[in-house]
CSV table of C-alpha atoms and ligand atoms in Angstrom, one decimal:
chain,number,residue,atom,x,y,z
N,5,UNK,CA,-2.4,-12.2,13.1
N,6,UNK,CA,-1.5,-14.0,9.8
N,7,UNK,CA,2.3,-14.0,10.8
N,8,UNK,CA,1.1,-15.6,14.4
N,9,UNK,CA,-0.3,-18.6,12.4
N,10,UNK,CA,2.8,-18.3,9.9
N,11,UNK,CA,4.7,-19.0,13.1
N,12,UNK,CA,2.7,-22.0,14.2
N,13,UNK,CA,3.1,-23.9,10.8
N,14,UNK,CA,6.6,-22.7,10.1
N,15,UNK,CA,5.2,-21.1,7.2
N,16,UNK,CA,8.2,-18.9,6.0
N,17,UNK,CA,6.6,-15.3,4.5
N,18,UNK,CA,7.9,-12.0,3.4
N,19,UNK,CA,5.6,-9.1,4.5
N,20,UNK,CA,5.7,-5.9,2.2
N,21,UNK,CA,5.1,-3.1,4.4
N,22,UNK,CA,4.1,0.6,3.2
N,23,UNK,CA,5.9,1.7,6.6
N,24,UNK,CA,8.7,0.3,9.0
N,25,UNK,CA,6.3,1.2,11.8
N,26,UNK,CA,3.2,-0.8,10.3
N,27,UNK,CA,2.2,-3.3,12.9
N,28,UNK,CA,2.8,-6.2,10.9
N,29,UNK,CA,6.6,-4.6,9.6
N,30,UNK,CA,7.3,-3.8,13.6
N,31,UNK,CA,6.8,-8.0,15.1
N,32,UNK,CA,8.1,-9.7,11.8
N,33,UNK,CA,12.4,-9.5,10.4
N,34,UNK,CA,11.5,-10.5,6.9
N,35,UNK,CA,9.7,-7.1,5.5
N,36,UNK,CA,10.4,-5.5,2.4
N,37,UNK,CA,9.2,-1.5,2.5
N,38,UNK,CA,6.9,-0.7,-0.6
N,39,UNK,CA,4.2,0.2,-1.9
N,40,UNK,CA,1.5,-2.2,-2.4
N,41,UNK,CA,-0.1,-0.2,-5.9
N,42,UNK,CA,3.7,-0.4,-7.1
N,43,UNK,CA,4.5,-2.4,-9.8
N,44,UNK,CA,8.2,-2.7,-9.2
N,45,UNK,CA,7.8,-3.0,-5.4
N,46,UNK,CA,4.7,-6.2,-6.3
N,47,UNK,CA,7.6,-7.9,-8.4
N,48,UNK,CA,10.4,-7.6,-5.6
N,49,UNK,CA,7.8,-9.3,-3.4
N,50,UNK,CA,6.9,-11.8,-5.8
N,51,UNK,CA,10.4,-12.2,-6.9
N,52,UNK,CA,11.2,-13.7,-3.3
N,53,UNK,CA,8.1,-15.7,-2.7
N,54,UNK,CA,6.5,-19.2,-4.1
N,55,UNK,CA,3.5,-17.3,-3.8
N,56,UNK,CA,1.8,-13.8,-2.8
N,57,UNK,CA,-1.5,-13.7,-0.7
N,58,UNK,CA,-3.2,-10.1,0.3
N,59,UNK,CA,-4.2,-8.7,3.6
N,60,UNK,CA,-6.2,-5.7,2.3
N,61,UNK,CA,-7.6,-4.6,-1.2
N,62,UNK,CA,-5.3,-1.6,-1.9
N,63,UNK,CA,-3.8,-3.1,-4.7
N,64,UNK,CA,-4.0,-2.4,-8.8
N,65,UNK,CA,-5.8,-4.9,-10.4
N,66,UNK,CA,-3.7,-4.6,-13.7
N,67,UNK,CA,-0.7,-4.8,-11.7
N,68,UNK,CA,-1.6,-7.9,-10.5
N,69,UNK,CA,-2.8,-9.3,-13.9
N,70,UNK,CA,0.9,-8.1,-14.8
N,71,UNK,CA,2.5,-10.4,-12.4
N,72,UNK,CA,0.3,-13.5,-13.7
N,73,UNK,CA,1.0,-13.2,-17.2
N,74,UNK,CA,5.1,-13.1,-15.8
N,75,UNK,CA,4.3,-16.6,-14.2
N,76,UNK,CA,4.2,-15.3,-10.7
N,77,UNK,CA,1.3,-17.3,-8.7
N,78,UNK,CA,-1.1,-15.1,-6.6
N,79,UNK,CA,-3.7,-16.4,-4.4
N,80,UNK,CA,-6.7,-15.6,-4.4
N,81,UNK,CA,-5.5,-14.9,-8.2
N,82,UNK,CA,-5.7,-11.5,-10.0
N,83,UNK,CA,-9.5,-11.9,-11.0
N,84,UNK,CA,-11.1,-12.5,-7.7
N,85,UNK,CA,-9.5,-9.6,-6.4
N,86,UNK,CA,-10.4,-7.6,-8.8
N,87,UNK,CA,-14.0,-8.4,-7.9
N,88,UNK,CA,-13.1,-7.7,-4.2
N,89,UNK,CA,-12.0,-4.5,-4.8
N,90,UNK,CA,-15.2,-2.9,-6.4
N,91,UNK,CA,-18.1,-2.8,-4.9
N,92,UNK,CA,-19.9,-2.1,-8.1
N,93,UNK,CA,-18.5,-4.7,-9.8
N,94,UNK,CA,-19.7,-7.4,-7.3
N,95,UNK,CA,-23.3,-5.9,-7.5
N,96,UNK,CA,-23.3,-6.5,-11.2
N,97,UNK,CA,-21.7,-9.8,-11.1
N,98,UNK,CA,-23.7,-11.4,-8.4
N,99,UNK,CA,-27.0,-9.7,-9.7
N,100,UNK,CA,-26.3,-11.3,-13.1
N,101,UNK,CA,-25.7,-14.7,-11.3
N,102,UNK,CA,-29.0,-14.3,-9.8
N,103,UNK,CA,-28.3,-14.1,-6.3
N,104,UNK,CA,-29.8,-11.8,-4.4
N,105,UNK,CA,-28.3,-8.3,-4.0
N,106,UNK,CA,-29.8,-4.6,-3.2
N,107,UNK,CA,-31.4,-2.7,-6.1
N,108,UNK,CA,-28.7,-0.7,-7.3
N,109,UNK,CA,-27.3,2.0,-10.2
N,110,UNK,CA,-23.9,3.2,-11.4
N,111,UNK,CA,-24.3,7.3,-11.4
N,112,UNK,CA,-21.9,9.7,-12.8
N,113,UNK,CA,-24.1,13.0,-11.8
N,114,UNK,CA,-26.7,14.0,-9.4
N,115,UNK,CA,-29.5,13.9,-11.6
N,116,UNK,CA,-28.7,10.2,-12.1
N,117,UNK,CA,-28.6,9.4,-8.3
N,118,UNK,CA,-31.6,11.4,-8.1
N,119,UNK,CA,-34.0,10.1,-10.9
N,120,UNK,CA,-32.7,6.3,-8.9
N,121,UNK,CA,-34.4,7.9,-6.0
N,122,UNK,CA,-37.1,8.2,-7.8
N,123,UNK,CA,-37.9,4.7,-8.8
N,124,UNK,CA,-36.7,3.7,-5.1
N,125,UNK,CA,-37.5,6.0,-2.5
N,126,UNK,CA,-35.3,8.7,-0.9
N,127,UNK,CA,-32.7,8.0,1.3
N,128,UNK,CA,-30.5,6.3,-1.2
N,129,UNK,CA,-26.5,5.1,-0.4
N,130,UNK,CA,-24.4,6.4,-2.5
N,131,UNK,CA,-21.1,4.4,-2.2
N,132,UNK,CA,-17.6,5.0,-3.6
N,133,UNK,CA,-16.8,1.7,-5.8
N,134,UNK,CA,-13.3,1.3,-4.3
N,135,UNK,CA,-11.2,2.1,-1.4
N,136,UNK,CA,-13.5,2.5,1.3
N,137,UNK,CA,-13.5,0.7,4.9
N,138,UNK,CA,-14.8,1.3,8.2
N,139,UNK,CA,-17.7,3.2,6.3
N,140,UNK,CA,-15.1,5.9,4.9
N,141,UNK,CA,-16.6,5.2,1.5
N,142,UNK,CA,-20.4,5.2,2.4
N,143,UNK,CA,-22.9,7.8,2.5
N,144,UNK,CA,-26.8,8.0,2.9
N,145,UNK,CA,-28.0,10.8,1.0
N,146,UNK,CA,-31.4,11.6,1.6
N,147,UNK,CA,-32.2,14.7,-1.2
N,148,UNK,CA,-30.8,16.1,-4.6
N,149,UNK,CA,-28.8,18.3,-2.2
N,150,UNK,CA,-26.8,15.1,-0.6
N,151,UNK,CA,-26.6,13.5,-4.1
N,152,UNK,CA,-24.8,16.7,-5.2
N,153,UNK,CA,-22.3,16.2,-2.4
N,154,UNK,CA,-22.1,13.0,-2.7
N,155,UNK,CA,-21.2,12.9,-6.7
N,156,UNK,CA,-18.7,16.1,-5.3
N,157,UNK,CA,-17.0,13.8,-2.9
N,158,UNK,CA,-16.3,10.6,-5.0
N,159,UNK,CA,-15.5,12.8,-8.0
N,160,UNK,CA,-12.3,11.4,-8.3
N,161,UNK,CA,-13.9,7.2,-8.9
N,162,UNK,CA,-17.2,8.2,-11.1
N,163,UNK,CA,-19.6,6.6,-11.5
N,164,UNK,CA,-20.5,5.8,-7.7
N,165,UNK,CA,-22.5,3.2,-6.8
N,166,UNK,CA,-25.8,3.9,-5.5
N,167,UNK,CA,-28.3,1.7,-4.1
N,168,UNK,CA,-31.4,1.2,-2.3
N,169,UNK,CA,-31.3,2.2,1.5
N,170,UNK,CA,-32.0,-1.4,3.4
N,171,UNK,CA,-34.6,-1.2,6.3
N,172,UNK,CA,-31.7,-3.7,8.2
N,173,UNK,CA,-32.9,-5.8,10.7
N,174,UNK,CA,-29.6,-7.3,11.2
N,175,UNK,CA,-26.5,-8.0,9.5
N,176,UNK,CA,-24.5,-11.3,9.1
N,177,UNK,CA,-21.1,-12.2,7.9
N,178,UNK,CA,-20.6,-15.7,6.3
N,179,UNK,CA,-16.7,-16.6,6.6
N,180,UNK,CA,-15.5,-19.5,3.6
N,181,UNK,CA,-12.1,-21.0,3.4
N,182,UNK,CA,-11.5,-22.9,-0.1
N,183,UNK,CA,-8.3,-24.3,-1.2
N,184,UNK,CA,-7.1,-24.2,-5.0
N,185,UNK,CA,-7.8,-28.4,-4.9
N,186,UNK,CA,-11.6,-27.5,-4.1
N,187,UNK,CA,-12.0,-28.2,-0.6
N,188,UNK,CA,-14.2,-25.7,1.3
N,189,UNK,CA,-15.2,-25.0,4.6
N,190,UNK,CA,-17.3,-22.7,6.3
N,191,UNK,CA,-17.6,-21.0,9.6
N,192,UNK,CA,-20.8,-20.6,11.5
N,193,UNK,CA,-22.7,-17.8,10.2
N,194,UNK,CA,-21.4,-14.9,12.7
N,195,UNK,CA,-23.3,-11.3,13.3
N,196,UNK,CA,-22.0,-8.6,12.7
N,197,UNK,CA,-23.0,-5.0,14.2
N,198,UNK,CA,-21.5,-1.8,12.9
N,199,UNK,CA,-21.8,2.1,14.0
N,200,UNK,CA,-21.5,5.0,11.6
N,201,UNK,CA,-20.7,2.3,8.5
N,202,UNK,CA,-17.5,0.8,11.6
N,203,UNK,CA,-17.8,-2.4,12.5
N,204,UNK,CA,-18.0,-2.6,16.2
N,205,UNK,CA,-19.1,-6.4,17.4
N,206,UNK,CA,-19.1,-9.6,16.0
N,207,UNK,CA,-21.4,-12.3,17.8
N,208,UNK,CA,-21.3,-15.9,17.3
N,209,UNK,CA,-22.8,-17.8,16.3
N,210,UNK,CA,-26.0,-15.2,14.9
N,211,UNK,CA,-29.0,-15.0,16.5
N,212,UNK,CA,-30.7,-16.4,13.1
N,213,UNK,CA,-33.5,-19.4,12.7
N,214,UNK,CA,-31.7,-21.9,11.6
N,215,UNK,CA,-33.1,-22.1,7.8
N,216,UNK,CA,-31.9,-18.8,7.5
N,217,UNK,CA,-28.5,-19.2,8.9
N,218,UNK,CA,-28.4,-22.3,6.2
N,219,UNK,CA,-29.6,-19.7,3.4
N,220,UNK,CA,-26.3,-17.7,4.2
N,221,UNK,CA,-24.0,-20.5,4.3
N,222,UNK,CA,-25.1,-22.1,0.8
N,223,UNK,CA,-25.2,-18.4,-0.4
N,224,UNK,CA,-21.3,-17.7,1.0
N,225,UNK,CA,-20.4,-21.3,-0.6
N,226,UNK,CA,-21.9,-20.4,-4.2
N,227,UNK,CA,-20.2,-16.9,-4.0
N,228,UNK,CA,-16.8,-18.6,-3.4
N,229,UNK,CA,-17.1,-20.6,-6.4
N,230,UNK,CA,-18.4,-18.0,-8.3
N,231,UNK,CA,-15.5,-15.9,-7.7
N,232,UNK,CA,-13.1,-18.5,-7.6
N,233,UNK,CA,-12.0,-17.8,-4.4
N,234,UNK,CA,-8.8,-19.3,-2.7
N,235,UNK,CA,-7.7,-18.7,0.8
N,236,UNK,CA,-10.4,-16.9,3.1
N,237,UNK,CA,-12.9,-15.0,1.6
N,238,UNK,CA,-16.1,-13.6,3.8
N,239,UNK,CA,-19.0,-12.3,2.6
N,240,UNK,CA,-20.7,-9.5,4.4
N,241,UNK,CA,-24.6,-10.3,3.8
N,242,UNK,CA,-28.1,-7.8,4.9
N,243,UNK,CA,-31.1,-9.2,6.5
N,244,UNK,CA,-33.9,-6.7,5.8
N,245,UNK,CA,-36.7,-6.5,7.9
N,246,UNK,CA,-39.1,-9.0,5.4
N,247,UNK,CA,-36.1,-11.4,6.5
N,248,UNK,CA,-34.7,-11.3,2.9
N,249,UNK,CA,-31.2,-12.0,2.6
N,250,UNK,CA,-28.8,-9.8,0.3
N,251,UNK,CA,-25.5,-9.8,-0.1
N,252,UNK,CA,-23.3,-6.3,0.9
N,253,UNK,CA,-19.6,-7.2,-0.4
N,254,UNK,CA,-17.2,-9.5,-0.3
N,255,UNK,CA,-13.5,-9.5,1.3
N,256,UNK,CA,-11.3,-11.9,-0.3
N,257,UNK,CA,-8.9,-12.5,2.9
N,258,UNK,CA,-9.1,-12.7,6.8
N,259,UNK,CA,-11.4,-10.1,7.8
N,260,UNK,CA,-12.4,-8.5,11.3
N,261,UNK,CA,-15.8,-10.5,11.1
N,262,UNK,CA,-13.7,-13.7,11.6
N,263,UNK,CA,-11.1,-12.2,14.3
N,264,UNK,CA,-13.3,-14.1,17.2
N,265,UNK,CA,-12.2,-17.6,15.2
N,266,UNK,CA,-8.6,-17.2,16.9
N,267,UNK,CA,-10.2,-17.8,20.5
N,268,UNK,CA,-13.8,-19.2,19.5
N,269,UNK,CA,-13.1,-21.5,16.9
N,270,UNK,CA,-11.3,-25.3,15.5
N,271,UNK,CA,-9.2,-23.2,13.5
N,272,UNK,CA,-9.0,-19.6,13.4
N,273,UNK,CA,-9.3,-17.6,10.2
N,274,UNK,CA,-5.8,-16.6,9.7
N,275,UNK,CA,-4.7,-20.5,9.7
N,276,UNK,CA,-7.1,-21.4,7.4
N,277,UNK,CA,-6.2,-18.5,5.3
N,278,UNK,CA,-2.6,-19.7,5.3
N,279,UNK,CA,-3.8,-23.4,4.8
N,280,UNK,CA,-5.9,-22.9,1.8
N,281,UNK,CA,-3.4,-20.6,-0.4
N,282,UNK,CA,-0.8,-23.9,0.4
N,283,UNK,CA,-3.1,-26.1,-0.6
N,284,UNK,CA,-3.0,-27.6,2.6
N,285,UNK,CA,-5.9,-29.6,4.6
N,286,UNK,CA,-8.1,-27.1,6.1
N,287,UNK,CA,-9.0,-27.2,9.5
N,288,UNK,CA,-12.6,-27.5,11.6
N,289,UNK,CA,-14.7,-24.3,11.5
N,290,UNK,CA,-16.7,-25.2,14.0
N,291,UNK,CA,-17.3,-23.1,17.1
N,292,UNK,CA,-15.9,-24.6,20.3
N,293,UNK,CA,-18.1,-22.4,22.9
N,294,UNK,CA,-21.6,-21.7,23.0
N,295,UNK,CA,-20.8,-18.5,22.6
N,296,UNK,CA,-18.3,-15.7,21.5
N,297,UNK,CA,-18.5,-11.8,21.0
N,298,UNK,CA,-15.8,-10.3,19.7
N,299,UNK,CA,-15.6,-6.0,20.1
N,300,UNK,CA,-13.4,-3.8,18.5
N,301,UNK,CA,-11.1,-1.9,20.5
N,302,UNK,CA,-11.5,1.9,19.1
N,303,UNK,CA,-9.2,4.7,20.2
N,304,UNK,CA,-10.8,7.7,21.9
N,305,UNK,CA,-7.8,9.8,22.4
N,306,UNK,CA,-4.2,9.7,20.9
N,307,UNK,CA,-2.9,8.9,23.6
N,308,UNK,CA,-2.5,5.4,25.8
N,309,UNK,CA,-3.8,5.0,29.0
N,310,UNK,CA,-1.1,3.1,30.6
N,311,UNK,CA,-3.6,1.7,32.9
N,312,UNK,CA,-5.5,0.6,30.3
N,313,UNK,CA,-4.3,-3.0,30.0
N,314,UNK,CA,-4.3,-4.0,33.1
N,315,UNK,CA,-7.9,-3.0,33.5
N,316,UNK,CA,-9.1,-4.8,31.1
N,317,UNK,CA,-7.2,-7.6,32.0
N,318,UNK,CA,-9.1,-8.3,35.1
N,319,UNK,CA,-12.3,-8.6,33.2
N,320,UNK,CA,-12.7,-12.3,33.1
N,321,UNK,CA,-11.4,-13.8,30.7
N,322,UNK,CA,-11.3,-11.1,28.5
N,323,UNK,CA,-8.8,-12.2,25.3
N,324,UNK,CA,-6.9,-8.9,24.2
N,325,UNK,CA,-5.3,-8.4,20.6
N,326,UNK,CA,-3.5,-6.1,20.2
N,327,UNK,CA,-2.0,-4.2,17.2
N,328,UNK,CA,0.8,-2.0,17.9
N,329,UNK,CA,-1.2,0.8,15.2
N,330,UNK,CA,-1.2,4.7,16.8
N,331,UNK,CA,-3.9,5.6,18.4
N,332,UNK,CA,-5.8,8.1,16.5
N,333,UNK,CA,-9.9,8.7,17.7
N,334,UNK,CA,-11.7,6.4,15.7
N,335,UNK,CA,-9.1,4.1,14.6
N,336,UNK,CA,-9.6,0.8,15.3
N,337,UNK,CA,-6.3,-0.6,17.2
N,338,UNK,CA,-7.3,-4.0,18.7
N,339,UNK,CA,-9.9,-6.3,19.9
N,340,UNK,CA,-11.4,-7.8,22.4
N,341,UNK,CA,-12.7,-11.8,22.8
N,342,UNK,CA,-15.0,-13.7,25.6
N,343,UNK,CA,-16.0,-16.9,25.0
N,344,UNK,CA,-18.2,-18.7,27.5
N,345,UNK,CA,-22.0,-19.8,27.6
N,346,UNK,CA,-24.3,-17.2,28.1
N,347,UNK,CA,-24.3,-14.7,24.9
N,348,UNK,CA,-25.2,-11.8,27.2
N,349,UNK,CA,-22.8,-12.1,30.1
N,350,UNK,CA,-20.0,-12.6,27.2
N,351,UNK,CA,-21.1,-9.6,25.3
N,352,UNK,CA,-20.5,-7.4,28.4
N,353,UNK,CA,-17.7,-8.7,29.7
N,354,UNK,CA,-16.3,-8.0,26.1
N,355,UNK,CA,-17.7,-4.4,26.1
N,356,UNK,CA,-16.2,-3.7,29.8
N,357,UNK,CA,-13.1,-4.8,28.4
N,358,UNK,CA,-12.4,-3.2,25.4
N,359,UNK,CA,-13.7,0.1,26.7
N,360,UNK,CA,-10.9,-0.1,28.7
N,361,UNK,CA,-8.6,-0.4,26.3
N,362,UNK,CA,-9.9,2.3,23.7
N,363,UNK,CA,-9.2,4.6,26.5
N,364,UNK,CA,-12.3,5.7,27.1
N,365,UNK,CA,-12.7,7.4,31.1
N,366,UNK,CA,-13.9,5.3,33.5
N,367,UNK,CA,-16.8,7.7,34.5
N,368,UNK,CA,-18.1,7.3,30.9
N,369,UNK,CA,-18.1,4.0,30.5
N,370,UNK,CA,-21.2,1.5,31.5
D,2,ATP,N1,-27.6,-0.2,1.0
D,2,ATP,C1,-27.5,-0.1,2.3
D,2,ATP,N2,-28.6,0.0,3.1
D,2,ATP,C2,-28.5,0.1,4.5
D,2,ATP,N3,-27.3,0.1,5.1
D,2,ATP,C3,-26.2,0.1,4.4
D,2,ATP,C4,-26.2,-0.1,3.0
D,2,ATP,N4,-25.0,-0.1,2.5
D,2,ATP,C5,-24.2,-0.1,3.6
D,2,ATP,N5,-24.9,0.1,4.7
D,2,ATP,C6,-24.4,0.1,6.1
D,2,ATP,O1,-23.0,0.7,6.1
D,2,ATP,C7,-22.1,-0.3,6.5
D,2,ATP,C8,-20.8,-0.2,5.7
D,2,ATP,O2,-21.1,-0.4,4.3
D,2,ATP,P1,-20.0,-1.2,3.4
D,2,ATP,O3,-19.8,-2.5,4.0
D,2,ATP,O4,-20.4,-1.0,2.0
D,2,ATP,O5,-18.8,-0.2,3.7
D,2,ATP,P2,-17.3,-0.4,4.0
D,2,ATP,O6,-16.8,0.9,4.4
D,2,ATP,O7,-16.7,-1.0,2.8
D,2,ATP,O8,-17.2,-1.4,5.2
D,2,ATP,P3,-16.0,-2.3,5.6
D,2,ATP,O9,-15.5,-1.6,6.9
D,2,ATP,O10,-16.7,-3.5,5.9
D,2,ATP,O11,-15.0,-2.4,4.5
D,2,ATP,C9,-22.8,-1.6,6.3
D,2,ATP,O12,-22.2,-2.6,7.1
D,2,ATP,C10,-24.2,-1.3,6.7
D,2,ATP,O13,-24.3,-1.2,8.1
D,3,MG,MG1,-18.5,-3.6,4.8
């Protein structure tokens, strides 16, 4: 999706690619095959490029560091991903800045997550710091037991992080683009819904009052300075249900919360990503509908229905991306967009749609 608004502003970019067959390696000629957590592979890139962006956070922060002190420019720069990567990290950083953030504990053992517990309350989450998505890294452990498992589980990136289980009444996503000059814009403040830890829907704009949805905003701005961010960076926030606001993590790139910007919005995410890291004018973030839900397509099967498409196709204006991945159950491969006026006729026309696609039978779907 980056490389469709590379195209648009004849943006030239070289994609490193773990895999000849990763999505982004399969529609693009300029890919070099490497490893993103390889030093050698990072300096091929680099040597080839004016400057290197990120599309995930699977990368070494000393690595990057590495390629900074060689004079190769990386934006968002070395630091603010370092932040991005680790969860724990951004809980101490933002705690210390004062902003608002879920009570929270590094633990290396189960007595620690457990003697947490007992300041907080039982269930905790314990969290790995790094490399987890769609939930992978997440657990809510309710007893010693679960702690035990848990500290089992992430034994390999002690200490976890664990933190207080938030009573969620909803959850939002605040999307900033900031340029290195300083400019910064922000999105509306979308919703965001997830299932087991996945996200699954994104609504905009949120169904919040309005002082609230302002809270989030100034909150996503002072984050972005705070980490220096440059390029897209979005900030996954809680709403509990006393309507406090805390911040979850940050994502210092595009990110599926602002996938509905390519149909919904002045200028979609991946643009502004690309505008900001070339210091470019950034674009409108303004909403151009009323409305816009955005759903996940999510394999069922590993196979495609070949039928699939074309069903979901004749949903009205149903907006399908997408992403040449295998289909494996539970991986997400796509998504779905309706824009319109009504929130609830475009949230299930949305639905309809990408059920259809995630293959899904058509006796089990509503
Ligand atoms: N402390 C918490 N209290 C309540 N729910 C939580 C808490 N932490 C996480 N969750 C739930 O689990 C989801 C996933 O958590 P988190 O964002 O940390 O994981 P992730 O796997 O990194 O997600 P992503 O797919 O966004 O990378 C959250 O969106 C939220 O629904
Ligand atoms: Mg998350």
């Amino acid at each position: 999706m980056t490389v469709q608004a590379a195209i648009a502003l004849d943006v030239p970019a070289t994609i490193l690619a773990a895999d000849p067959l990763d999505a982004a390696a399969r529609v693009w000629p300029d890919v070099l095959i490497g490893r993103p957590d390889s030093l050698d592979d990072l300096l091929r890139l680099a040597e080839r490029c004016a400057l290197v962006t990120f599309d995930h956070e699977l990368v070494d922060p000393a690595q990057l560091r590495e390629l900074e002190r060689r004079g190769f420019l990386l934006r968002p720069a070395a630091a603010t991903m370092a932040v991005a990567r680790d969860k724990l990290q951004q809980r101490a950083r933002f705690g210390a800045a004062g902003l608002p953030v879920p009570a929270f504990r590094a633990a290396h053992t189960a007595d620690e997550i457990g003697r947490f517990a007992g300041e907080h309350g039982w269930p905790v989450v314990v969290k790995a710091r790094r490399g987890g998505y769609d939930g992978r890294g997440v657990m809510v452990v309710a007893d010693a037991a679960g702690a035990a498992a848990a500290v089992e589980r992430y034994r390999d990136s002690l200490p976890v992080l664990v933190e207080e289980h938030v009573p969620l009444e909803r959850e939002l996503a605040v999307l900033v683009a900031r340029s290195p000059s300083g400019e910064m814009v922000a999105y509306p403040v979308f919703e965001t819904v997830q299932r087991d830890g996945m996200c699954v829907e994104v609504v905009a704009p949120a169904p919040a009052s309005e002082q609230l949805t302002r809270e989030a905003t100034d909150l996503g701005r002072r984050i972005a300075l705070l980490v220096d961010a440059v390029g897209i960076l979005a900030i996954e926030m809680f709403v509990d249900r006393a309507g406090r606001l805390l911040i979850n993590e940050i994502a210092a790139r595009p990110h599926n919360s602002g996938h509905l910007t390519i149909d919904a919005a002045a200028t979609s995410q991946f643009e502004n990503h690309l505008r900001a890291i070339l210091d470019l004018p950034l674009g409108p973030a303004h909403l151009l509908v009323p409305a816009a839900v955005m759903v996940n397509v999510v394999a069922t099967t590993d196979e495609s229905t070949a039928d699939g498409l074309a069903e979901a196709l004749a949903v009205e204006g149903a907006r399908v991306h997408l992403y040449g991945k295998q289909r494996r159950p539970g991986r997400k491969i796509g998504h779905v967009t309706v824009v319109g006026e009504d929130l609830d006729d475009v949230r299930r026309r949305a639905r309809q749609a990408a059920a259809r696609l995630s293959g899904e039978p058509a006796t089990m779907r509503a």
